[in-house]
Amino acid sequence: MDPINAPLLEVPDPPEEFGQDGGKFYRAYDALAGEIDDDLTTSLKEQLDGMLIFAGLFAGVNTAFLALTIPLLSADSSDDTNALLAQNNAILLQLVMGRNDSLPTDTPLPSGEFSPAHDIFLVNALFGLSLAFAIISSFLAVLGRQWLVYYRKRSGGGPDRQRWEQLKRFLGAKRWHLELILDDVLPFLLQVGLIIFCISLIIYLHYLSPSISIIVGVPLYIGLAIFVASALCTLWDRPLGGVILSCLKPLRAVATVLTTTLERQMRLIRRSTLLGGGGATPLYPSRNKTTLWSKLQGLMSTIGREEESPDSLQAIALQRTICTSDDPSTLLYATSNILAITDPAQLWSIWSDSGFRERFFVQFKNSPRLAPHFRGKDQAEISSSAGRLYSATAAHWFLSLDLEWGNAIHWQEAILMFPREMIYISADRLSEASIILIRNTLAHLMLQFSLVVPSSDTFQAFRGHLARYSCMLERGDLRLLCMISWIVSELPKVRKLLTTSIHDLRKAYRGYNTTINEGVPIIKAAIEVLARPDYRENPDYQIILINIVQYLNQTISVAEAQSTFSIEGSFELWLACEPLMQIPQLPEALNGDDYISRVPRGEFRLLEEYLAKLGTIYTSDAMYSESIEVIRVFGQPMQKALRQKPLVWFAPQLAREECRKLSNTFNNFVLAVDRTYHRIQIRMNVGVIRKQKR
């Protein structure tokens, strides 16, 4: 492509939700869908118009020949008239000559003994069949024109409703093979009618004059042979092949049902024979009917269908865009919206299409070489942004779905050969990048590290970018925290020239959606790694540590964010951060009184209220086991948190009144559980004594 005429491109950022990119994807899709639908309807309308004209002329010619051949099926009334006149002439001649001979008066008329010739009957049957094909083709052509008018008819409502309504019509046309019927079946019917007409014409000419039939039949035979040969050579292609394959699909389904039913019936017969002897009836006679009826119900259930959901329509729109568009901007808009889909079922509905997989693989593999196709202020940066988007989407596919990573050899090669300098987000653009893109670029790099252990230079560059990426934790994204924490926890393995686990990478990428507390061990492991002497002296690791702890500070201490982690998980994170306060070379950003004092205050007040509520709820003996579980969960962290020792980093900062309230509340809860225990023991002892007296 000429760089001067290349399109001006702006690489979009992945939206948080599907379609929430300022309408860029929807506008591009509407333009693409409108172009495809217009091209489809225009071509089909032109073909239907030509077919209607040809079918009308063909029906007229066929009718003219039928007007000549149909009278030959019945006797000619002039033959009866001539026979009667000949008989009268014979009587008059006998009277004139004075002869007295007797004349036969019961001579049958020619119409009574008339029988049409075999060739004439065949000719009329073929001419009538040919005319029937022409009429059927004309009817279907008119019906097809009505379908096309409805297909392009705009519905009411806003642009979103019109978009999805048009997509439903497109799916319906595809489901009922509208293009196959109008583009293949109708011409095929006309062609069959034309062949039948030619055959009947040759037979009719042979009836009239054999020599004329030979002269006319030779070119017709040659044309017919060419047509049949071309149809046989392209049997599995359009037009005849599509019709044949379409007819075979329902027949194959019926054959499968009948075969399965027959096998089941044979198994039942063999079982009944073994159990009851040769002439015994089956043990469950009604089971055969039930099995056959269930098979028929299964076959009939395939006829009905459920209406497409909004998620499935979005997936189909993405598939349609990726598979049909050649515009770089449209493809990038569609690719960016793939990253906004997190539902595995919706992702699988897109990925399961083989055409989509092949198309997206080609785009991903060729994305590093897209620079000549773009123009703008910074051609290299635009190309890098486009390649970064494709690399992030490729990682999203393999980490969001449980795909067979070991068998995807061509994908592994493409991911491994993708330039790392194109994946990294530059420092000046990092603040503008979306969290989704940051997390997915990290995931792509870890996919590369899972295949080949990086060199020291590559690892050093990755460490610097990871430190800059960790600054984006100030946006408060938990999945990014889990991703960075897992990468940090894997750093010792990478430094020991060991590859990472794709299974663990998937769990970290998905952000532990099943339960938030599953991410707590990963965060603790990351803090323990960063607290090691050989790590904490590195400036990059210090930046990562500061950003992780500051994120925990914002998440745990702010009351509005209490739902992120449970209280048990918050205590575990606090205890994991405690060794950091014992480090002499603690980073200055973690050493301020304001930072340390803000971490526990709100959480301990919330904990005191929480324990007070539990004390009022778990008062009955039936809740004894739940009370024991509460003590098990909070007992050890509470004891460690309330010990007044200098090494406990948060205890000196607590107000004495808050410590006293929390300690009293917890002690009262323990005493209440102890009283419940004694009541249960007394009740059990009384029951034992009563049994002994009886």
XYZ file of C-alpha atoms in Angstrom:
694
model
C 0.000 0.000 0.000
C 1.189 3.513 -0.774
C 2.133 5.234 2.503
C 0.857 8.562 1.163
C -2.627 7.135 0.655
C -2.584 4.996 3.793
C -5.433 5.591 6.239
C -4.977 7.921 9.186
C -5.281 5.603 12.160
C -5.906 6.044 15.853
C -5.395 2.899 17.927
C -8.218 2.652 20.497
C -7.852 1.749 24.146
C -9.749 -1.329 25.344
C -13.045 -0.253 26.957
C -14.137 -1.414 30.392
C -17.388 -2.793 28.939
C -18.262 -4.014 25.477
C -19.164 -1.173 23.123
C -18.296 1.563 25.642
C -15.586 3.037 23.402
C -17.432 6.133 22.324
C -19.408 4.235 19.703
C -16.348 3.639 17.502
C -16.870 -0.092 17.111
C -20.604 0.193 16.567
C -20.166 2.876 13.909
C -17.583 0.779 12.125
C -19.755 -2.327 12.383
C -22.863 -0.510 11.139
C -20.954 0.717 8.098
C -19.583 -2.756 7.402
C -22.931 -4.508 7.918
C -24.715 -1.949 5.757
C -22.193 -2.444 2.962
C -22.516 -6.236 3.128
C -26.314 -6.157 3.250
C -26.548 -3.660 0.394
C -24.228 -5.737 -1.759
C -26.230 -8.883 -0.982
C -29.641 -7.393 -1.686
C -28.492 -5.541 -4.812
C -26.933 -8.613 -6.409
C -29.905 -10.816 -5.529
C -32.433 -8.267 -6.791
C -30.640 -7.978 -10.125
C -30.542 -11.746 -10.483
C -34.204 -12.119 -9.527
C -35.225 -9.457 -12.043
C -33.370 -11.285 -14.802
C -34.880 -14.591 -13.735
C -38.409 -13.187 -13.768
C -37.921 -11.909 -17.307
C -36.409 -15.180 -18.497
C -39.061 -17.263 -16.715
C -41.838 -15.222 -18.311
C -40.405 -15.621 -21.824
C -39.694 -19.276 -21.239
C -43.234 -19.903 -19.972
C -44.636 -18.167 -23.069
C -42.591 -20.307 -25.474
C -43.472 -23.431 -23.510
C -47.170 -22.549 -23.603
C -47.017 -22.061 -27.393
C -45.656 -25.566 -27.867
C -48.241 -26.966 -25.495
C -50.932 -25.321 -27.632
C -49.628 -27.399 -30.551
C -49.149 -30.724 -28.769
C -52.139 -30.890 -26.401
C -54.722 -31.303 -29.238
C -52.788 -34.389 -30.390
C -53.831 -36.158 -27.193
C -57.498 -36.307 -28.284
C -59.185 -37.505 -31.493
C -59.824 -35.098 -34.336
C -63.546 -34.449 -34.839
C -62.999 -34.033 -38.579
C -62.011 -37.709 -38.782
C -65.460 -38.711 -37.479
C -67.106 -36.327 -39.957
C -65.140 -37.744 -42.836
C -65.988 -41.281 -41.781
C -69.723 -40.487 -41.643
C -69.603 -38.722 -45.027
C -67.823 -41.718 -46.562
C -70.530 -44.010 -45.207
C -73.321 -41.798 -46.634
C -71.596 -41.671 -49.988
C -71.483 -45.448 -50.086
C -75.234 -45.697 -49.417
C -76.076 -43.121 -52.115
C -73.863 -44.889 -54.637
C -75.588 -48.175 -53.931
C -79.026 -46.596 -54.458
C -77.995 -44.991 -57.727
C -76.624 -48.213 -59.104
C -79.771 -50.085 -58.027
C -77.891 -52.562 -56.017
C -79.468 -54.189 -52.991
C -76.360 -55.103 -51.049
C -76.466 -54.765 -47.320
C -74.066 -52.200 -45.786
C -72.667 -52.463 -42.255
C -74.253 -49.881 -39.981
C -72.224 -50.574 -36.821
C -68.867 -49.411 -38.142
C -67.067 -47.667 -35.211
C -66.003 -44.082 -35.594
C -62.300 -43.163 -35.520
C -62.756 -41.301 -32.218
C -63.926 -44.495 -30.548
C -60.746 -46.326 -31.400
C -58.403 -43.346 -30.965
C -55.343 -43.732 -28.768
C -52.616 -41.055 -28.653
C -49.152 -42.015 -29.726
C -46.631 -42.779 -26.992
C -44.327 -40.025 -28.137
C -47.124 -37.442 -28.026
C -48.051 -38.412 -24.464
C -44.408 -38.142 -23.376
C -43.951 -34.816 -25.170
C -46.958 -33.269 -23.453
C -45.893 -34.589 -20.053
C -42.400 -33.113 -20.470
C -43.696 -29.805 -21.781
C -46.100 -29.573 -18.833
C -43.337 -30.427 -16.346
C -41.066 -27.806 -17.878
C -43.816 -25.200 -17.589
C -44.366 -26.203 -13.942
C -40.677 -25.580 -13.179
C -40.900 -22.165 -14.805
C -44.005 -21.233 -12.799
C -42.445 -22.440 -9.521
C -39.306 -20.437 -10.255
C -41.366 -17.331 -10.965
C -43.320 -17.761 -7.740
C -40.172 -18.193 -5.662
C -38.565 -15.221 -7.391
C -41.510 -12.983 -6.465
C -41.416 -14.347 -2.919
C -37.675 -13.683 -2.810
C -38.221 -10.066 -3.797
C -40.609 -9.727 -0.884
C -38.025 -11.268 1.454
C -35.383 -8.806 0.300
C -37.713 -5.852 0.811
C -38.386 -7.007 4.387
C -34.675 -7.719 4.920
C -33.724 -4.097 4.299
C -36.789 -2.571 5.933
C -35.773 -0.327 8.825
C -37.442 -1.064 12.137
C -38.426 1.444 14.778
C -36.444 2.380 17.838
C -32.956 3.736 18.269
C -29.782 2.744 16.447
C -29.015 -0.056 18.902
C -32.338 -1.770 18.340
C -32.069 -1.340 14.574
C -28.573 -2.812 14.644
C -29.571 -5.938 16.535
C -32.814 -6.355 14.583
C -30.868 -6.243 11.328
C -28.360 -8.728 12.710
C -31.214 -11.071 13.669
C -32.546 -10.821 10.109
C -29.095 -11.607 8.791
C -28.885 -14.661 11.061
C -32.356 -15.746 9.970
C -31.408 -15.388 6.303
C -28.271 -17.409 6.965
C -30.153 -20.023 8.984
C -32.758 -20.536 6.241
C -30.158 -20.336 3.439
C -31.769 -17.353 1.742
C -28.776 -16.686 -0.477
C -28.536 -20.372 -1.423
C -32.199 -20.519 -2.385
C -32.256 -17.298 -4.382
C -28.793 -17.596 -5.866
C -28.596 -21.345 -6.532
C -31.918 -23.146 -6.203
C -33.966 -20.842 -8.440
C -31.465 -20.887 -11.345
C -31.184 -24.634 -10.872
C -34.962 -25.038 -11.233
C -34.957 -22.964 -14.402
C -32.049 -24.947 -15.769
C -33.857 -28.206 -15.082
C -36.972 -26.852 -16.773
C -34.918 -25.782 -19.783
C -33.293 -29.218 -20.065
C -36.702 -30.918 -19.926
C -37.990 -28.527 -22.607
C -35.079 -29.361 -24.904
C -35.648 -33.093 -24.476
C -39.367 -32.766 -25.189
C -38.658 -30.590 -28.240
C -36.350 -33.223 -29.727
C -38.936 -35.955 -29.140
C -41.651 -33.809 -30.722
C -39.490 -33.068 -33.764
C -38.686 -36.760 -34.072
C -42.416 -37.442 -34.078
C -42.891 -34.942 -36.878
C -39.710 -35.608 -38.858
C -36.741 -37.748 -37.752
C -34.335 -35.929 -40.043
C -35.243 -32.540 -38.614
C -34.885 -33.880 -35.081
C -31.320 -34.977 -35.850
C -30.385 -31.578 -37.244
C -31.812 -29.742 -34.243
C -30.839 -32.372 -31.667
C -27.081 -32.455 -32.329
C -26.334 -28.936 -30.968
C -28.804 -29.457 -28.152
C -27.144 -32.735 -27.163
C -23.730 -31.088 -27.223
C -24.902 -28.202 -25.016
C -26.624 -30.590 -22.631
C -23.503 -32.753 -22.373
C -21.357 -29.703 -21.593
C -23.786 -28.564 -18.910
C -23.965 -32.010 -17.248
C -20.183 -32.435 -17.392
C -19.569 -29.037 -15.793
C -22.136 -29.839 -13.110
C -20.479 -33.185 -12.336
C -16.981 -31.673 -12.252
C -18.120 -29.081 -9.709
C -20.477 -31.397 -7.881
C -19.543 -30.172 -4.409
C -19.374 -26.540 -5.426
C -22.135 -24.177 -6.242
C -24.739 -24.306 -7.612
C -25.542 -28.042 -7.623
C -23.230 -29.007 -4.812
C -24.767 -26.567 -2.341
C -28.224 -27.935 -3.027
C -27.046 -31.531 -2.634
C -25.222 -30.853 0.624
C -28.188 -28.924 2.003
C -30.450 -31.862 1.215
C -28.048 -34.330 2.810
C -27.934 -32.562 6.198
C -31.524 -33.331 7.292
C -31.274 -36.798 5.796
C -28.106 -37.415 7.781
C -29.826 -36.291 10.999
C -32.813 -38.556 10.362
C -30.519 -41.477 9.528
C -28.572 -40.924 12.761
C -31.769 -40.956 14.843
C -33.104 -44.055 13.100
C -29.785 -45.899 13.450
C -29.534 -45.063 17.152
C -33.121 -46.144 17.750
C -32.594 -49.414 15.874
C -29.459 -50.204 17.879
C -31.307 -49.526 21.122
C -34.165 -51.772 20.064
C -31.746 -54.590 19.203
C -30.063 -54.278 22.603
C -33.421 -54.498 24.348
C -34.381 -57.568 22.315
C -31.091 -59.300 23.129
C -31.458 -58.430 26.817
C -35.013 -59.766 26.960
C -33.922 -62.940 25.148
C -31.143 -63.574 27.640
C -33.376 -62.950 30.628
C -36.602 -64.656 29.590
C -35.731 -67.201 26.920
C -36.272 -67.228 23.188
C -40.019 -66.577 23.140
C -40.267 -64.354 26.191
C -41.525 -60.791 25.931
C -39.369 -57.881 27.114
C -39.388 -57.075 30.816
C -40.274 -53.431 30.075
C -42.579 -53.418 27.060
C -43.381 -49.720 27.284
C -39.726 -48.794 27.186
C -39.529 -49.219 23.410
C -42.261 -46.650 22.866
C -40.668 -44.288 25.307
C -37.304 -44.579 23.605
C -38.757 -44.011 20.145
C -40.842 -41.100 21.385
C -37.846 -39.516 23.091
C -35.891 -39.798 19.863
C -38.688 -38.140 17.942
C -38.931 -35.438 20.580
C -35.197 -34.842 20.294
C -35.524 -34.545 16.535
C -38.465 -32.153 16.778
C -36.707 -30.049 19.392
C -34.052 -29.151 16.835
C -36.697 -27.341 14.815
C -37.402 -24.788 17.540
C -34.772 -22.366 18.743
C -34.234 -19.726 21.373
C -33.932 -16.091 20.483
C -30.415 -14.727 20.459
C -29.358 -13.028 23.669
C -27.594 -9.624 23.642
C -24.287 -11.312 24.544
C -24.569 -13.752 21.653
C -25.422 -10.907 19.270
C -22.328 -9.026 20.408
C -20.213 -12.131 19.849
C -21.658 -12.625 16.361
C -21.043 -8.971 15.524
C -17.387 -9.380 16.529
C -17.055 -12.551 14.480
C -18.636 -10.912 11.466
C -16.358 -7.880 11.736
C -13.109 -9.797 12.170
C -13.895 -12.317 9.429
C -15.124 -9.906 6.733
C -13.517 -6.506 7.243
C -10.238 -5.409 5.666
C -10.201 -1.933 7.176
C -7.411 -1.599 9.798
C -9.420 0.810 11.960
C -12.470 -1.460 12.030
C -10.336 -4.479 12.911
C -8.647 -2.587 15.747
C -11.982 -1.405 17.146
C -13.255 -4.987 17.135
C -10.044 -6.311 18.700
C -10.137 -3.749 21.512
C -13.686 -4.778 22.413
C -12.650 -8.425 22.695
C -10.626 -7.448 25.763
C -13.814 -6.115 27.385
C -15.450 -9.572 27.296
C -14.770 -11.594 30.444
C -17.565 -14.171 30.270
C -15.954 -17.516 29.265
C -19.141 -18.708 27.551
C -19.310 -15.599 25.382
C -15.607 -15.821 24.582
C -15.921 -19.480 23.677
C -18.827 -18.773 21.324
C -16.467 -16.493 19.390
C -13.360 -18.672 19.599
C -15.151 -21.870 18.567
C -15.525 -20.579 15.017
C -12.588 -21.931 12.991
C -12.813 -19.127 10.437
C -12.491 -16.544 13.186
C -9.479 -18.299 14.722
C -7.628 -18.457 11.413
C -8.455 -14.859 10.571
C -7.398 -13.515 13.967
C -4.188 -15.559 13.926
C -3.203 -14.028 10.593
C -3.891 -10.531 11.910
C -1.938 -11.184 15.115
C 1.012 -12.687 13.263
C 1.177 -9.839 10.755
C 0.570 -7.014 13.240
C 4.323 -6.263 13.764
C 4.565 -5.512 10.035
C 1.684 -3.032 9.823
C 3.774 0.149 9.904
C 3.722 0.774 6.101
C -0.080 0.613 6.182
C -0.500 3.524 8.595
C 0.204 7.211 8.471
C 0.159 9.772 11.235
C 2.373 11.922 13.409
C 4.279 8.911 14.748
C 4.034 5.994 12.369
C 6.245 3.708 14.468
C 4.258 4.384 17.657
C 0.961 3.751 15.857
C 2.292 0.458 14.571
C 3.554 -0.473 18.053
C 0.209 0.398 19.616
C -1.634 -1.724 17.075
C 0.708 -4.669 17.626
C 0.437 -4.225 21.398
C -3.336 -4.411 21.145
C -3.204 -7.650 19.148
C -0.657 -9.168 21.557
C -2.830 -8.269 24.546
C -5.863 -9.843 22.878
C -3.942 -13.043 22.085
C -3.005 -13.354 25.756
C -6.627 -12.688 26.692
C -7.799 -15.665 24.617
C -5.411 -18.196 26.112
C -5.682 -17.002 29.707
C -9.446 -16.435 29.850
C -10.264 -19.811 28.270
C -8.933 -23.221 29.276
C -7.396 -23.849 25.865
C -4.869 -26.575 25.171
C -1.691 -24.542 25.421
C 0.616 -27.472 24.756
C -0.990 -28.325 21.397
C -1.106 -24.755 20.050
C 2.356 -24.928 18.502
C 1.762 -22.261 15.841
C 0.336 -19.907 18.463
C 3.316 -20.510 20.745
C 5.713 -19.693 17.918
C 3.824 -16.511 17.028
C 3.658 -15.358 20.675
C 7.318 -16.145 21.246
C 8.469 -14.320 18.104
C 6.423 -11.209 18.845
C 8.825 -8.273 19.459
C 9.030 -7.412 23.156
C 9.845 -3.772 22.472
C 6.460 -3.499 20.766
C 4.662 -4.977 23.791
C 6.101 -2.573 26.362
C 4.125 0.615 26.990
C 6.341 3.668 27.007
C 6.548 5.799 30.145
C 4.981 8.866 28.512
C 1.942 6.847 27.385
C 1.549 4.671 30.462
C -0.647 7.130 32.340
C -3.074 7.238 29.400
C -3.201 3.460 28.894
C -6.117 1.472 30.229
C -5.708 -1.010 33.061
C -6.916 -3.810 30.784
C -4.137 -3.136 28.281
C -1.492 -2.928 31.018
C -2.564 -6.226 32.560
C -2.741 -8.025 29.219
C 0.663 -6.828 28.035
C 2.135 -8.232 31.254
C 0.260 -11.463 30.595
C 1.694 -11.699 27.068
C 5.232 -11.213 28.384
C 4.701 -13.939 30.982
C 3.433 -16.228 28.220
C 6.742 -15.671 26.478
C 8.620 -16.400 29.706
C 6.616 -19.619 30.120
C 8.062 -20.795 26.794
C 11.653 -19.560 27.002
C 13.580 -18.282 30.023
C 14.563 -14.633 29.386
C 18.131 -13.479 29.241
C 19.597 -11.170 31.878
C 19.182 -8.084 29.686
C 15.598 -9.014 28.865
C 14.840 -9.650 32.524
C 16.365 -6.330 33.572
C 14.281 -4.449 31.003
C 11.173 -6.304 32.104
C 11.879 -5.448 35.748
C 12.049 -1.745 34.945
C 8.774 -1.812 33.039
C 7.128 -3.829 35.820
C 8.124 -1.112 38.307
C 6.529 1.544 36.105
C 3.438 -0.604 35.619
C 3.063 -0.977 39.393
C 2.572 2.788 39.662
C -0.799 2.237 37.980
C -2.005 0.434 41.118
C -3.076 3.861 42.307
C -6.144 3.357 40.117
C -7.285 0.626 42.523
C -7.598 -2.365 40.180
C -7.504 -5.645 42.104
C -6.825 -7.820 39.049
C -3.747 -5.747 38.215
C -2.586 -6.171 41.825
C -3.006 -9.937 41.583
C -1.161 -9.986 38.264
C 1.793 -7.938 39.520
C 1.920 -9.850 42.809
C 1.983 -13.189 40.999
C 4.758 -11.983 38.698
C 6.781 -10.824 41.716
C 6.229 -14.166 43.449
C 7.526 -15.894 40.306
C 10.682 -13.767 40.053
C 12.858 -16.239 42.021
C 11.786 -18.990 39.660
C 12.589 -16.873 36.600
C 15.988 -15.935 37.982
C 16.730 -19.623 38.509
C 16.077 -20.225 34.789
C 12.794 -22.012 35.414
C 9.679 -21.476 33.291
C 6.426 -20.373 34.858
C 3.219 -22.390 35.043
C 0.464 -21.536 32.572
C -2.144 -22.769 35.067
C -0.972 -20.376 37.795
C -0.718 -17.574 35.250
C -4.358 -18.104 34.282
C -5.477 -17.891 37.915
C -3.525 -14.679 38.431
C -4.822 -13.182 35.191
C -8.431 -13.895 36.042
C -7.975 -12.127 39.361
C -9.288 -15.009 41.481
C -12.891 -14.217 40.590
C -14.292 -17.200 42.479
C -13.243 -15.766 45.826
C -11.315 -12.576 46.505
C -9.405 -14.120 49.397
C -7.653 -16.517 47.021
C -5.470 -13.573 46.008
C -4.274 -12.969 49.569
C -1.594 -15.745 49.542
C -0.219 -14.404 46.247
C 0.010 -10.865 47.652
C 1.677 -12.182 50.809
C 4.169 -14.168 48.715
C 4.998 -11.058 46.700
C 5.618 -9.022 49.859
C 7.849 -11.768 51.270
C 9.883 -11.840 48.053
C 10.283 -8.058 48.000
C 11.348 -8.076 51.681
C 14.372 -10.280 50.968
C 17.749 -8.571 51.296
C 18.762 -9.268 47.694
C 15.532 -7.707 46.408
C 14.880 -4.708 48.650
C 18.118 -2.998 47.688
C 17.052 -2.768 44.059
C 15.271 0.535 43.213
C 12.804 -1.215 40.885
C 11.737 -3.636 43.595
C 11.429 -0.801 46.109
C 9.030 0.987 43.754
C 6.958 -2.171 43.345
C 6.859 -2.711 47.108
C 5.807 0.869 47.803
C 2.995 0.707 45.242
C 1.687 -2.626 46.529
C 1.620 -1.491 50.169
C 0.041 1.830 49.236
C -2.671 -0.042 47.351
C -3.326 -2.181 50.433
C -3.467 0.967 52.522
C -6.108 2.507 50.254
C -8.091 -0.708 50.024
C -8.103 -1.757 53.665
C -8.261 1.547 55.511
C -10.997 3.197 53.457
C -14.444 2.226 54.704
C -16.026 2.208 51.245
C -13.643 -0.490 50.073
C -14.214 -2.995 52.860
C -15.858 -5.476 50.471
C -12.593 -6.056 48.586
C -11.110 -8.349 51.224
C -12.698 -10.076 54.179
C -11.578 -9.140 57.667
C -9.578 -12.364 57.904
C -7.838 -11.559 54.619
C -7.102 -8.006 55.806
C -5.447 -9.345 58.968
C -3.315 -11.714 56.948
C -2.161 -8.854 54.742
C -1.337 -6.718 57.780
C 0.691 -9.510 59.313
C 2.496 -9.968 56.018
C 3.427 -6.274 56.034
C 4.651 -6.394 59.650
C 8.197 -7.626 58.817
C 8.634 -4.603 56.577
C 8.585 -2.330 59.626
C 11.559 -4.211 61.076
C 13.769 -3.486 58.061
C 16.377 -0.819 58.906
C 16.572 0.347 55.301
C 12.817 0.768 55.011
C 11.869 2.991 52.064
C 10.975 6.492 53.161
C 7.595 6.229 51.491
C 6.659 3.446 53.922
C 8.110 5.053 57.038
C 5.789 7.977 57.603
C 3.586 8.188 60.654
C 0.615 9.254 58.596
C 0.787 6.156 56.407
C 1.174 3.715 59.293
C -1.501 5.283 61.436
C -4.117 5.252 58.678
C -3.912 1.523 58.042
C -5.568 -0.023 61.123
C -7.851 2.613 62.652
C -10.937 2.205 60.496
C -10.468 -1.531 60.265
C -10.263 -2.029 64.047
C -13.368 0.044 64.644
C -15.173 -2.005 62.027
C -13.877 -5.214 63.614
C -15.121 -4.167 67.052
C -18.622 -3.507 65.654
C -18.520 -6.764 63.724
C -17.650 -8.829 66.804
C -20.357 -7.074 68.794
C -22.959 -8.046 66.207
C -21.715 -11.628 66.157
C -22.033 -11.699 69.953
C -25.723 -10.834 69.703
C -26.394 -13.320 66.897
C -24.453 -16.350 68.140
C -26.097 -16.548 71.581
C -27.983 -19.812 71.214
C -26.516 -23.254 71.756
C -27.243 -24.160 68.130
C -24.707 -21.545 66.967
C -21.886 -22.968 69.075
C -19.943 -24.387 66.111
C -20.120 -21.056 64.262
C -18.849 -19.258 67.371
C -15.871 -21.613 67.583
C -15.108 -20.859 63.904
C -15.091 -17.106 64.636
C -12.603 -17.597 67.471
C -10.450 -19.795 65.266
C -10.342 -17.191 62.523
C -9.746 -14.090 64.655
C -8.056 -15.494 67.748
C -4.420 -15.592 66.668
C -4.449 -12.310 64.694
C -6.173 -10.545 67.595
C -3.632 -11.773 70.125
C -0.759 -10.664 67.958
C -2.325 -7.321 67.130
C -3.093 -6.413 70.760
C 0.316 -7.288 72.197
C 2.091 -4.082 73.216
C 5.531 -4.754 71.781
C 7.759 -2.409 69.798
C 8.116 -4.896 66.958
C 4.406 -4.859 66.252
C 4.279 -2.042 63.748
C 0.676 -0.945 64.117
C -0.019 -1.435 67.877
C 1.798 1.759 69.117
C -0.358 3.842 66.811
C -3.692 2.631 68.216
C -5.517 4.776 70.680
C -5.741 3.170 74.104
C -9.523 3.486 74.149
C -9.852 1.675 70.811
C -7.546 -1.096 72.029
C -9.558 -1.461 75.220
C -12.915 -1.603 73.388
C -11.665 -4.157 70.907
C -10.086 -6.295 73.615
C -13.231 -6.176 75.785
C -15.487 -7.025 72.871
C -13.370 -9.999 71.888
C -13.057 -11.207 75.500
C -16.805 -10.918 76.018
C -17.355 -12.944 72.860
C -14.994 -15.644 74.129
C -16.684 -15.688 77.558
C -20.103 -16.045 75.924
C -18.822 -19.012 73.907
C -17.381 -20.502 77.106
C -20.743 -20.187 78.873
C -22.439 -21.837 75.905
C -19.956 -24.692 76.172
C -20.715 -25.215 79.883
C -24.476 -25.219 79.250
C -24.074 -27.879 76.601
C -21.903 -29.980 78.932
C -24.445 -29.701 81.796
C -27.284 -30.673 79.489
C -25.360 -33.700 78.253
C -24.518 -34.809 81.831
C -28.172 -34.507 82.884
C -29.208 -36.614 79.929
C -26.690 -39.303 80.816
C -27.900 -39.408 84.442
C -31.528 -39.779 83.366
C -30.656 -42.660 81.080
C -28.826 -44.413 83.927
C -31.827 -44.063 86.259
C -34.119 -45.606 83.670
